[in-house]
């Protein structure tokens, strides 16, 4: 399912890596985080290459809604509660700097990408108190934030936080201009990483500095990112025909939607769930019903979905990958705020590589181990993954193949074995092994996207078994 960005912005193609290269820095992943990091490194004079498994910006960045903001949900109340005010202030400062860095790059490179300054509104239709608390926390952390009930939305809110000076853009037009300046290899999945060498199917790169900007880091040890993150998927509906909206919006209530204008369309996003836990489906239909309630005469222009990594303690992982691999860096855990997150990562990783630690290096450091009061979330996360790894293997298949309706998928008994089976609308059957190729959890069918998903760490596979998203790097039928 194409997003409105991919529909109206084709990116030039790049060659596959063949042979051997030696560079200063190699970036794994050509999404927002990878391209920005490569851009800054190259501007600093480092010979840099980007290795992309598929095509540039074809990952989660293609499905973003591209609000460039420091107002990340009810973040400042949580940061202040869990980590204290100094952390909340540093976070606000880092994300505000990231907005200004986008503005500077866009101006400097003269990029036509619909960049526009907008206020960001966090809203609730039921809980004004949490909005008041967040307005106070965000203002105390340093944002230009205030409580209001005036939002411009087509429904009344009980309260909202208005944050000025935020922005939005067309992410792919921006990245097209950035990518033009870089050396990029597409269809070049990195299969192995040793201390200073990366191997793809067609070639190899030696690099003093290696940046994992591949969304979910796929090297399990060292780093152990699979123990400290899961992924959450959300759905986006683009509609035409509604009156234009001034602001960008994020709903705090259960089931509420994020909203922004994008050209003549309005994007609604939400219906989020842990990846691999959407067996019931119906996400797009629920959003269509909501849109029709707010604006009865609109028509659908597009729909798509994407996912992001959710770290267990509320802060992204930006910095050194692991203590015992000093030349490796990572940018991940953006919690659906990966525009400012990617910019913050790119500038910080570039600073680290050049030997310039910033004051907040420690704040985002992946090697931080201070346990915040959110440690209960960590425990819950770990338990969920552990349950995913073990439980379904003791469950029998959910049905016989014959009981699976046409047009559906599921874990069924096929030829005496448990298998992942999908049927098209004419009843043609596709069969795969039902083990995720990352660490072996049982995959689940997502009826909204007709894809297989792993509830443990969020890997995704197409109906034909190809990898759509990591940490898994092999298709369902590929041998180790
Ligand atoms: C519905 C939705 C809406 C969102 N809206 C917003 C928003 O409004 N504002 C905001 O700030 N954030 C938003 N986000 C979050 C944001 O889109 C993401 O955080 C961001 O796009 C992640 O970028 P990335 O570069 O880390 O990952 P990606 O864009 O996924 O890039 C990673 C790349 O690495 C490649 N790769 C993987 N493995 C390998 C390998 N082994 N070798 C080579 N390449 C590899 C992949 O193919 C991919 O292209 C949203 C997220 C969702 C789900
Ligand atoms: S994503 Fe880790 S086991 Fe599937």
Coordinates of C-alpha atoms and ligand atoms in Angstrom, one line a residue:
X1 CA 0.0 0.0 0.0
X2 CA 1.6 3.2 -1.2
X3 CA 1.7 6.3 1.0
X4 CA 0.8 9.7 -0.5
X5 CA 4.6 10.4 -0.3
X6 CA 5.7 7.5 -2.4
X7 CA 2.9 8.2 -4.9
X8 CA 4.0 11.7 -5.8
X9 CA 7.8 11.5 -5.3
X10 CA 9.9 9.0 -7.1
X11 CA 13.5 8.6 -5.8
X12 CA 16.3 7.9 -8.3
X13 CA 17.7 4.4 -8.1
X14 CA 21.2 3.5 -7.0
X15 CA 23.5 0.5 -7.8
X16 CA 23.9 -2.7 -5.9
X17 CA 27.2 -3.1 -4.0
X18 CA 29.7 -5.3 -5.8
X19 CA 33.4 -5.8 -4.9
X20 CA 35.3 -4.4 -2.0
X21 CA 35.3 -0.8 -0.7
X22 CA 37.2 1.0 2.1
X23 CA 35.7 4.1 3.6
X24 CA 35.7 6.2 6.8
X25 CA 32.1 5.5 7.7
X26 CA 29.4 3.0 6.6
X27 CA 25.8 3.6 7.4
X28 CA 23.4 0.6 7.4
X29 CA 19.9 1.7 6.3
X30 CA 18.7 4.4 4.0
X31 CA 15.8 5.8 5.9
X32 CA 15.5 9.2 7.7
X33 CA 18.1 8.3 10.3
X34 CA 20.6 6.8 8.0
X35 CA 20.5 9.4 5.2
X36 CA 20.7 12.3 7.7
X37 CA 23.6 10.7 9.5
X38 CA 25.5 10.0 6.2
X39 CA 24.8 13.6 5.1
X40 CA 26.4 15.2 8.2
X41 CA 29.3 12.8 8.2
X42 CA 30.0 13.5 4.5
X43 CA 29.7 17.3 5.2
X44 CA 32.4 16.9 7.8
X45 CA 34.7 15.4 5.1
X46 CA 34.4 11.7 6.0
X47 CA 34.2 9.3 3.0
X48 CA 30.8 7.7 3.8
X49 CA 28.6 5.1 2.1
X50 CA 25.0 4.1 2.8
X51 CA 24.0 0.4 2.4
X52 CA 20.3 -0.2 1.9
X53 CA 18.6 -3.6 1.9
X54 CA 15.8 -2.4 -0.4
X55 CA 15.5 1.1 -1.9
X56 CA 16.2 4.4 -0.3
X57 CA 13.4 5.6 2.1
X58 CA 11.3 2.4 1.4
X59 CA 11.2 1.5 5.1
X60 CA 9.1 3.0 7.9
X61 CA 10.1 6.5 6.7
X62 CA 7.8 6.0 3.6
X63 CA 4.9 5.5 6.0
X64 CA 5.5 8.3 8.4
X65 CA 3.2 11.3 8.8
X66 CA 6.2 13.6 9.1
X67 CA 5.3 16.0 11.9
X68 CA 8.6 17.7 13.0
X69 CA 7.9 18.4 16.6
X70 CA 9.3 18.3 20.1
X71 CA 5.8 17.6 21.5
X72 CA 5.9 13.9 21.7
X73 CA 2.6 13.0 23.3
X74 CA 2.5 13.3 27.1
X75 CA 6.3 13.1 27.2
X76 CA 7.3 15.8 29.6
X77 CA 5.0 14.7 32.4
X78 CA 6.4 11.2 32.0
X79 CA 10.1 12.4 31.7
X80 CA 9.8 14.6 34.8
X81 CA 8.1 11.8 36.8
X82 CA 10.5 9.1 35.7
X83 CA 13.8 10.9 35.3
X84 CA 13.4 14.4 36.8
X85 CA 13.3 17.9 35.4
X86 CA 16.9 18.1 34.1
X87 CA 16.2 15.2 31.7
X88 CA 12.9 16.7 30.6
X89 CA 14.7 20.0 29.8
X90 CA 17.5 18.3 28.0
X91 CA 15.0 16.3 25.9
X92 CA 13.1 19.4 25.0
X93 CA 16.3 21.2 24.1
X94 CA 17.5 18.3 21.9
X95 CA 14.2 18.0 20.0
X96 CA 13.9 21.8 19.6
X97 CA 17.4 21.9 18.2
X98 CA 16.4 19.1 15.8
X99 CA 13.5 21.2 14.4
X100 CA 15.9 24.1 13.8
X101 CA 18.4 21.8 12.2
X102 CA 15.7 20.7 9.7
X103 CA 14.9 24.3 9.0
X104 CA 18.6 25.1 8.5
X105 CA 19.3 22.2 6.2
X106 CA 16.2 22.9 4.1
X107 CA 17.2 26.6 3.7
X108 CA 20.9 25.8 3.1
X109 CA 20.2 23.2 0.5
X110 CA 17.2 25.1 -0.9
X111 CA 15.0 22.0 -0.7
X112 CA 11.4 22.3 -1.9
X113 CA 9.6 19.9 0.5
X114 CA 6.5 21.8 1.7
X115 CA 8.3 22.6 5.0
X116 CA 5.9 24.8 7.0
X117 CA 5.8 26.0 10.6
X118 CA 2.6 24.9 12.4
X119 CA 1.5 24.6 16.0
X120 CA 1.3 21.1 17.5
X121 CA -1.8 20.3 19.6
X122 CA -2.0 17.4 22.0
X123 CA -5.7 16.9 22.8
X124 CA -8.1 15.0 25.0
X125 CA -11.9 14.9 24.8
X126 CA -12.2 13.6 28.3
X127 CA -9.3 14.5 30.5
X128 CA -8.4 18.2 30.8
X129 CA -6.3 17.6 33.9
X130 CA -3.7 15.5 32.1
X131 CA -3.6 18.2 29.4
X132 CA -3.0 20.9 32.0
X133 CA -0.2 18.9 33.6
X134 CA 1.4 18.3 30.2
X135 CA 1.2 22.0 29.3
X136 CA 2.9 22.9 32.5
X137 CA 5.5 20.2 32.2
X138 CA 6.3 21.0 28.6
X139 CA 6.5 24.8 29.3
X140 CA 8.8 24.1 32.3
X141 CA 11.0 21.9 30.1
X142 CA 11.4 24.8 27.8
X143 CA 8.8 24.5 25.0
X144 CA 6.5 27.4 24.0
X145 CA 3.5 25.4 25.4
X146 CA 0.1 26.4 26.9
X147 CA -3.2 24.9 27.8
X148 CA -6.1 25.7 25.5
X149 CA -9.5 24.5 24.3
X150 CA -9.3 26.2 20.9
X151 CA -7.8 23.7 18.4
X152 CA -9.5 24.1 15.0
X153 CA -10.5 20.4 15.1
X154 CA -14.0 19.5 13.9
X155 CA -15.0 18.3 17.4
X156 CA -14.8 19.8 20.9
X157 CA -12.0 18.9 23.2
X158 CA -11.9 18.9 27.0
X159 CA -8.4 20.4 26.9
X160 CA -5.3 20.6 24.7
X161 CA -1.7 21.6 24.8
X162 CA -0.7 24.1 22.1
X163 CA 3.0 24.1 21.3
X164 CA 4.2 26.8 18.9
X165 CA 7.1 26.8 16.5
X166 CA 6.7 23.2 15.3
X167 CA 6.8 22.1 11.6
X168 CA 5.8 19.5 9.0
X169 CA 7.1 18.6 5.6
X170 CA 7.1 16.1 2.7
X171 CA 9.6 13.5 4.0
X172 CA 10.5 12.0 0.6
X173 CA 11.1 15.3 -1.2
X174 CA 13.4 16.2 1.6
X175 CA 15.3 12.9 1.4
X176 CA 15.5 13.0 -2.4
X177 CA 17.5 16.2 -2.1
X178 CA 19.7 14.7 0.7
X179 CA 20.2 11.4 -1.2
X180 CA 21.5 13.2 -4.3
X181 CA 24.6 14.2 -2.4
X182 CA 25.4 10.7 -1.0
X183 CA 27.0 7.5 -2.2
X184 CA 24.3 4.9 -1.8
X185 CA 24.1 1.2 -2.6
X186 CA 20.6 -0.2 -2.9
X187 CA 19.4 -3.9 -2.8
X188 CA 22.5 -4.4 -0.7
X189 CA 21.4 -6.0 2.6
X190 CA 24.1 -6.2 5.2
X191 CA 24.4 -9.8 6.2
X192 CA 27.3 -9.8 8.6
X193 CA 29.1 -7.2 10.6
X194 CA 32.5 -7.7 12.2
X195 CA 34.4 -5.0 14.0
X196 CA 35.2 -2.9 11.0
X197 CA 33.8 -4.9 8.0
X198 CA 30.3 -5.3 6.6
X199 CA 29.4 -8.0 4.2
X200 CA 26.5 -8.0 1.6
X201 CA 25.7 -10.7 -0.9
X202 CA 27.5 -8.8 -3.6
X203 CA 30.5 -7.2 -1.8
X204 CA 32.1 -5.9 1.4
X205 CA 32.9 -2.6 3.0
X206 CA 35.7 -1.9 5.4
X207 CA 34.9 1.2 7.6
X208 CA 36.4 2.7 10.8
X209 CA 32.9 3.8 11.8
X210 CA 29.7 1.7 11.4
X211 CA 26.3 3.2 12.0
X212 CA 23.3 0.9 12.5
X213 CA 20.4 3.1 11.2
X214 CA 18.4 0.0 10.0
X215 CA 15.4 0.8 12.3
X216 CA 15.6 -2.3 14.5
X217 CA 19.2 -3.3 15.0
X218 CA 19.7 -6.9 13.7
X219 CA 22.9 -7.8 15.4
X220 CA 21.6 -9.4 18.6
X221 CA 24.9 -9.7 20.5
X222 CA 26.4 -7.3 21.6
X223 CA 23.8 -4.7 22.2
X224 CA 20.8 -7.0 23.1
X225 CA 18.3 -4.5 21.6
X226 CA 15.8 -7.3 21.2
X227 CA 15.6 -7.4 25.0
X228 CA 14.8 -3.7 25.4
X229 CA 12.5 -2.8 22.5
X230 CA 9.3 -4.0 20.9
X231 CA 7.5 -2.5 17.8
X232 CA 4.1 -0.9 17.5
X233 CA 2.2 -0.6 14.2
X234 CA -0.2 2.2 13.3
X235 CA -2.5 2.9 10.4
X236 CA -2.9 6.0 8.2
X237 CA -5.9 7.2 6.2
X238 CA -5.5 10.1 3.8
X239 CA -8.8 11.8 2.9
X240 CA -9.7 14.6 0.5
X241 CA -12.5 17.2 0.7
X242 CA -12.3 18.3 4.3
X243 CA -11.7 22.0 5.2
X244 CA -8.0 22.7 5.8
X245 CA -6.5 22.5 9.3
X246 CA -4.0 25.0 10.7
X247 CA -2.3 22.7 13.2
X248 CA -0.9 19.2 13.7
X249 CA -2.7 17.1 16.3
X250 CA -2.1 14.1 18.5
X251 CA -4.8 12.5 20.6
X252 CA -4.1 11.3 24.2
X253 CA -7.3 9.3 24.7
X254 CA -7.5 5.6 24.0
X255 CA -8.4 5.1 20.3
X256 CA -7.9 8.8 19.4
X257 CA -6.1 9.8 16.2
X258 CA -3.2 12.0 15.1
X259 CA -4.1 14.5 12.4
X260 CA -2.3 16.7 9.9
X261 CA -2.9 18.5 6.7
X262 CA -0.7 17.3 3.7
X263 CA -1.3 19.3 0.6
X264 CA -5.0 19.0 -0.2
X265 CA -5.3 15.8 2.0
X266 CA -5.8 15.3 5.7
X267 CA -3.9 12.4 7.2
X268 CA -5.5 10.5 10.1
X269 CA -3.3 8.1 11.9
X270 CA -3.7 5.7 14.9
X271 CA -5.4 2.4 15.7
X272 CA -1.9 1.4 17.0
X273 CA -1.1 -2.1 18.5
X274 CA 1.9 -4.1 19.3
X275 CA 3.1 -5.5 16.0
X276 CA 1.8 -9.1 15.6
X277 CA -1.3 -8.5 17.7
X278 CA -4.0 -7.5 15.1
X279 CA -5.7 -10.8 14.6
X280 CA -9.2 -9.1 14.5
X281 CA -8.3 -6.5 11.9
X282 CA -10.7 -3.6 11.0
X283 CA -8.3 -0.8 11.7
X284 CA -8.8 1.1 8.5
X285 CA -12.6 0.6 8.7
X286 CA -12.7 2.2 12.2
X287 CA -10.7 5.2 10.9
X288 CA -13.0 5.5 7.9
X289 CA -16.1 5.6 10.2
X290 CA -14.4 8.3 12.3
X291 CA -13.5 10.4 9.3
X292 CA -17.1 10.1 8.0
X293 CA -18.4 11.3 11.4
X294 CA -16.2 14.4 11.4
X295 CA -16.5 15.2 7.7
X296 CA -19.4 13.4 6.0
X297 CA -18.5 14.3 2.4
X298 CA -14.8 13.3 2.3
X299 CA -13.3 10.7 0.0
X300 CA -10.4 8.3 0.7
X301 CA -7.2 9.2 -1.2
X302 CA -4.9 6.5 0.3
X303 CA -4.3 4.2 3.2
X304 CA -1.2 2.5 4.5
X305 CA 0.5 1.5 7.7
X306 CA 4.0 1.6 9.4
X307 CA 5.6 0.8 12.7
X308 CA 8.2 2.1 15.1
X309 CA 10.5 0.8 17.9
X310 CA 9.4 1.4 21.4
X311 CA 12.2 1.4 24.0
X312 CA 11.3 0.3 27.5
X313 CA 12.3 3.4 29.3
X314 CA 10.8 6.2 27.1
X315 CA 14.1 7.5 25.6
X316 CA 15.6 6.6 22.2
X317 CA 18.8 4.8 21.8
X318 CA 21.3 7.1 20.1
X319 CA 25.1 6.6 20.4
X320 CA 27.5 3.8 20.8
X321 CA 26.1 0.4 20.0
X322 CA 27.8 -1.5 22.8
X323 CA 30.8 -1.0 25.1
X324 CA 32.8 -3.7 23.4
X325 CA 32.4 -2.4 19.8
X326 CA 33.8 1.1 20.0
X327 CA 33.5 1.8 16.2
X328 CA 29.7 0.9 16.1
X329 CA 26.9 3.4 16.6
X330 CA 23.1 3.1 16.6
X331 CA 20.0 5.2 16.0
X332 CA 16.8 3.6 17.1
X333 CA 13.8 3.6 19.5
X334 CA 12.1 6.7 18.2
X335 CA 8.6 5.8 19.5
X336 CA 6.8 7.2 16.5
X337 CA 8.7 10.5 16.8
X338 CA 11.5 9.6 14.4
X339 CA 11.7 12.9 12.4
X340 CA 13.2 14.9 15.3
X341 CA 14.6 11.6 16.7
X342 CA 16.5 10.9 13.4
X343 CA 17.9 14.5 13.3
X344 CA 18.9 14.3 17.0
X345 CA 20.6 10.9 16.2
X346 CA 22.4 12.1 13.1
X347 CA 23.9 15.2 14.7
X348 CA 24.9 13.3 17.9
X349 CA 26.4 10.3 16.1
X350 CA 28.3 12.6 13.8
X351 CA 29.5 14.5 16.9
X352 CA 30.6 11.3 18.6
X353 CA 32.5 10.1 15.6
X354 CA 34.3 13.4 15.4
X355 CA 35.1 13.2 19.1
X356 CA 32.7 15.9 20.2
X357 CA 30.4 14.6 23.0
X358 CA 27.4 16.8 23.5
X359 CA 26.0 17.5 27.0
X360 CA 23.2 15.1 26.3
X361 CA 25.2 12.2 25.0
X362 CA 24.6 10.3 28.2
X363 CA 20.8 11.0 28.1
X364 CA 20.3 9.0 24.9
X365 CA 23.2 6.6 25.4
X366 CA 22.2 3.0 24.6
X367 CA 24.5 1.9 27.4
X368 CA 22.5 3.8 30.0
X369 CA 21.4 1.4 32.7
X370 CA 19.8 3.6 35.3
X371 CA 16.5 2.1 36.1
X372 CA 13.6 4.6 35.9
X373 CA 10.3 3.9 37.7
X374 CA 9.2 2.6 34.2
X375 CA 11.2 -0.5 35.0
X376 CA 7.8 -2.2 35.4
X377 CA 7.3 -1.5 31.6
X378 CA 10.6 -3.2 31.0
X379 CA 9.5 -6.2 32.9
X380 CA 6.2 -6.3 31.1
X381 CA 8.0 -6.0 27.8
X382 CA 10.4 -8.8 28.5
X383 CA 7.6 -11.0 29.7
X384 CA 5.5 -10.4 26.6
X385 CA 8.5 -11.3 24.4
X386 CA 9.2 -14.4 26.5
X387 CA 5.6 -15.4 26.3
X388 CA 5.7 -14.9 22.5
X389 CA 8.8 -17.1 22.3
X390 CA 7.3 -20.0 24.1
X391 CA 3.5 -20.1 24.4
X392 CA 2.3 -20.6 20.9
X393 CA 4.5 -23.7 20.4
X394 CA 2.4 -25.5 23.0
X395 CA -0.8 -24.4 21.4
X396 CA -2.3 -26.7 18.8
X397 CA -2.9 -25.2 15.3
X398 CA -6.0 -22.9 15.4
X399 CA -7.9 -24.8 12.6
X400 CA -7.6 -27.2 9.8
X401 CA -6.7 -25.7 6.4
X402 CA -10.2 -26.4 5.1
X403 CA -11.7 -24.2 7.9
X404 CA -9.7 -21.1 6.9
X405 CA -12.0 -18.9 4.9
X406 CA -11.0 -17.6 1.4
X407 CA -9.2 -14.2 1.7
X408 CA -7.8 -15.0 5.2
X409 CA -4.6 -16.2 6.8
X410 CA -3.8 -18.0 10.0
X411 CA -1.9 -20.7 11.9
X412 CA -3.5 -23.9 10.8
X413 CA -2.8 -27.6 10.4
X414 CA -1.5 -28.4 7.0
X415 CA -0.3 -31.8 5.9
X416 CA -0.1 -32.8 9.6
X417 CA 2.0 -29.8 10.6
X418 CA 1.4 -26.4 12.1
X419 CA 1.9 -23.8 9.3
X420 CA 1.4 -20.2 8.4
X421 CA -1.2 -20.3 5.6
X422 CA -3.0 -17.6 3.7
X423 CA -5.7 -17.9 1.0
X424 CA -6.5 -15.4 -1.7
X425 CA -10.1 -14.5 -2.5
X426 CA -10.3 -17.5 -4.9
X427 CA -9.0 -19.9 -2.3
X428 CA -5.5 -20.3 -3.7
X429 CA -3.2 -21.3 -0.8
X430 CA 0.2 -20.0 0.2
X431 CA 2.1 -21.9 2.9
X432 CA 5.1 -20.9 5.0
X433 CA 6.8 -22.1 8.1
X434 CA 5.3 -20.3 11.0
X435 CA 8.5 -19.4 12.9
X436 CA 10.0 -15.9 12.7
X437 CA 13.5 -16.1 11.3
X438 CA 14.8 -13.7 14.0
X439 CA 14.6 -15.8 17.2
X440 CA 11.9 -18.2 16.3
X441 CA 8.6 -16.8 17.7
X442 CA 5.4 -17.9 16.1
X443 CA 4.2 -15.3 13.5
X444 CA 0.7 -14.0 13.3
X445 CA -1.5 -12.9 10.4
X446 CA -2.4 -9.2 10.1
X447 CA -5.7 -9.1 8.1
X448 CA -5.5 -5.3 7.5
X449 CA -2.2 -5.5 5.7
X450 CA -2.3 -9.1 4.5
X451 CA 1.2 -9.7 6.1
X452 CA 2.8 -12.0 8.7
X453 CA 4.0 -10.3 11.9
X454 CA 6.0 -11.4 14.8
X455 CA 4.7 -10.3 18.2
X456 CA 8.1 -10.7 19.9
X457 CA 10.2 -7.9 18.4
X458 CA 8.0 -6.9 15.4
X459 CA 9.6 -8.5 12.3
X460 CA 7.2 -8.6 9.3
X461 CA 7.0 -10.8 6.3
X462 CA 5.0 -10.4 3.0
X463 CA 2.4 -13.0 2.0
X464 CA 5.1 -14.5 -0.3
X465 CA 7.4 -14.9 2.7
X466 CA 9.9 -12.0 2.0
X467 CA 11.2 -9.9 4.9
X468 CA 9.4 -6.6 5.1
X469 CA 10.8 -5.3 8.3
X470 CA 13.5 -6.5 10.8
X471 CA 15.1 -7.4 13.1
X472 CA 14.6 -10.6 11.0
X473 CA 16.8 -10.5 7.9
X474 CA 15.8 -13.7 6.2
X475 CA 12.5 -14.6 4.6
X476 CA 10.2 -17.3 6.1
X477 CA 11.5 -20.0 3.8
X478 CA 15.2 -19.0 3.7
X479 CA 17.6 -21.3 5.5
X480 CA 19.9 -19.9 8.1
Ligands
LIG1 C1 2.1 5.7 11.4 C2 3.3 6.4 11.8 C3 3.4 7.8 11.8 C4 4.5 8.5 12.2 N1 4.5 9.8 12.2 C5 5.5 10.5 12.7 C6 5.5 11.9 12.7 O1 4.5 12.5 12.4 N2 6.6 12.5 13.2 C7 7.7 11.8 13.7 O2 8.7 12.4 14.1 N3 7.8 10.5 13.5 C8 6.7 9.8 13.1 N4 6.8 8.4 13.0 C9 8.0 7.7 13.3 C10 9.0 7.8 12.1 O3 8.3 7.6 10.9 C11 10.1 6.7 12.2 O4 10.6 6.8 13.5 C12 11.2 6.9 11.2 O5 10.7 7.0 9.9 C13 12.2 5.8 11.4 O6 13.2 6.1 10.4 P1 14.5 5.1 10.4 O7 15.4 5.7 9.4 O8 14.9 4.7 11.7 O9 13.9 3.7 9.8 P2 13.5 3.3 8.3 O10 12.9 4.4 7.5 O11 12.7 2.0 8.4 O12 14.9 3.0 7.6 C14 15.7 1.8 8.0 C15 16.2 1.3 6.7 O13 17.1 0.2 7.0 C16 17.0 -0.8 6.0 N5 17.6 -2.0 6.5 C17 17.2 -2.9 7.4 N6 18.0 -3.9 7.6 C18 19.1 -3.7 6.8 C19 20.3 -4.4 6.5 N7 20.6 -5.5 7.1 N8 21.1 -3.9 5.5 C20 20.9 -2.7 4.9 N9 19.7 -2.0 5.1 C21 18.8 -2.5 6.1 C22 15.6 -0.8 5.7 O14 15.3 -1.4 4.4 C23 15.1 0.6 5.8 O15 15.1 1.3 4.5 C24 5.6 7.7 12.6 C25 5.6 6.3 12.7 C26 4.5 5.7 12.3 C27 4.5 4.2 12.4
LIG2 S1 11.1 -10.5 15.8 FE1 12.3 -11.5 17.2 S2 11.6 -13.5 17.2 FE2 10.5 -12.5 15.7

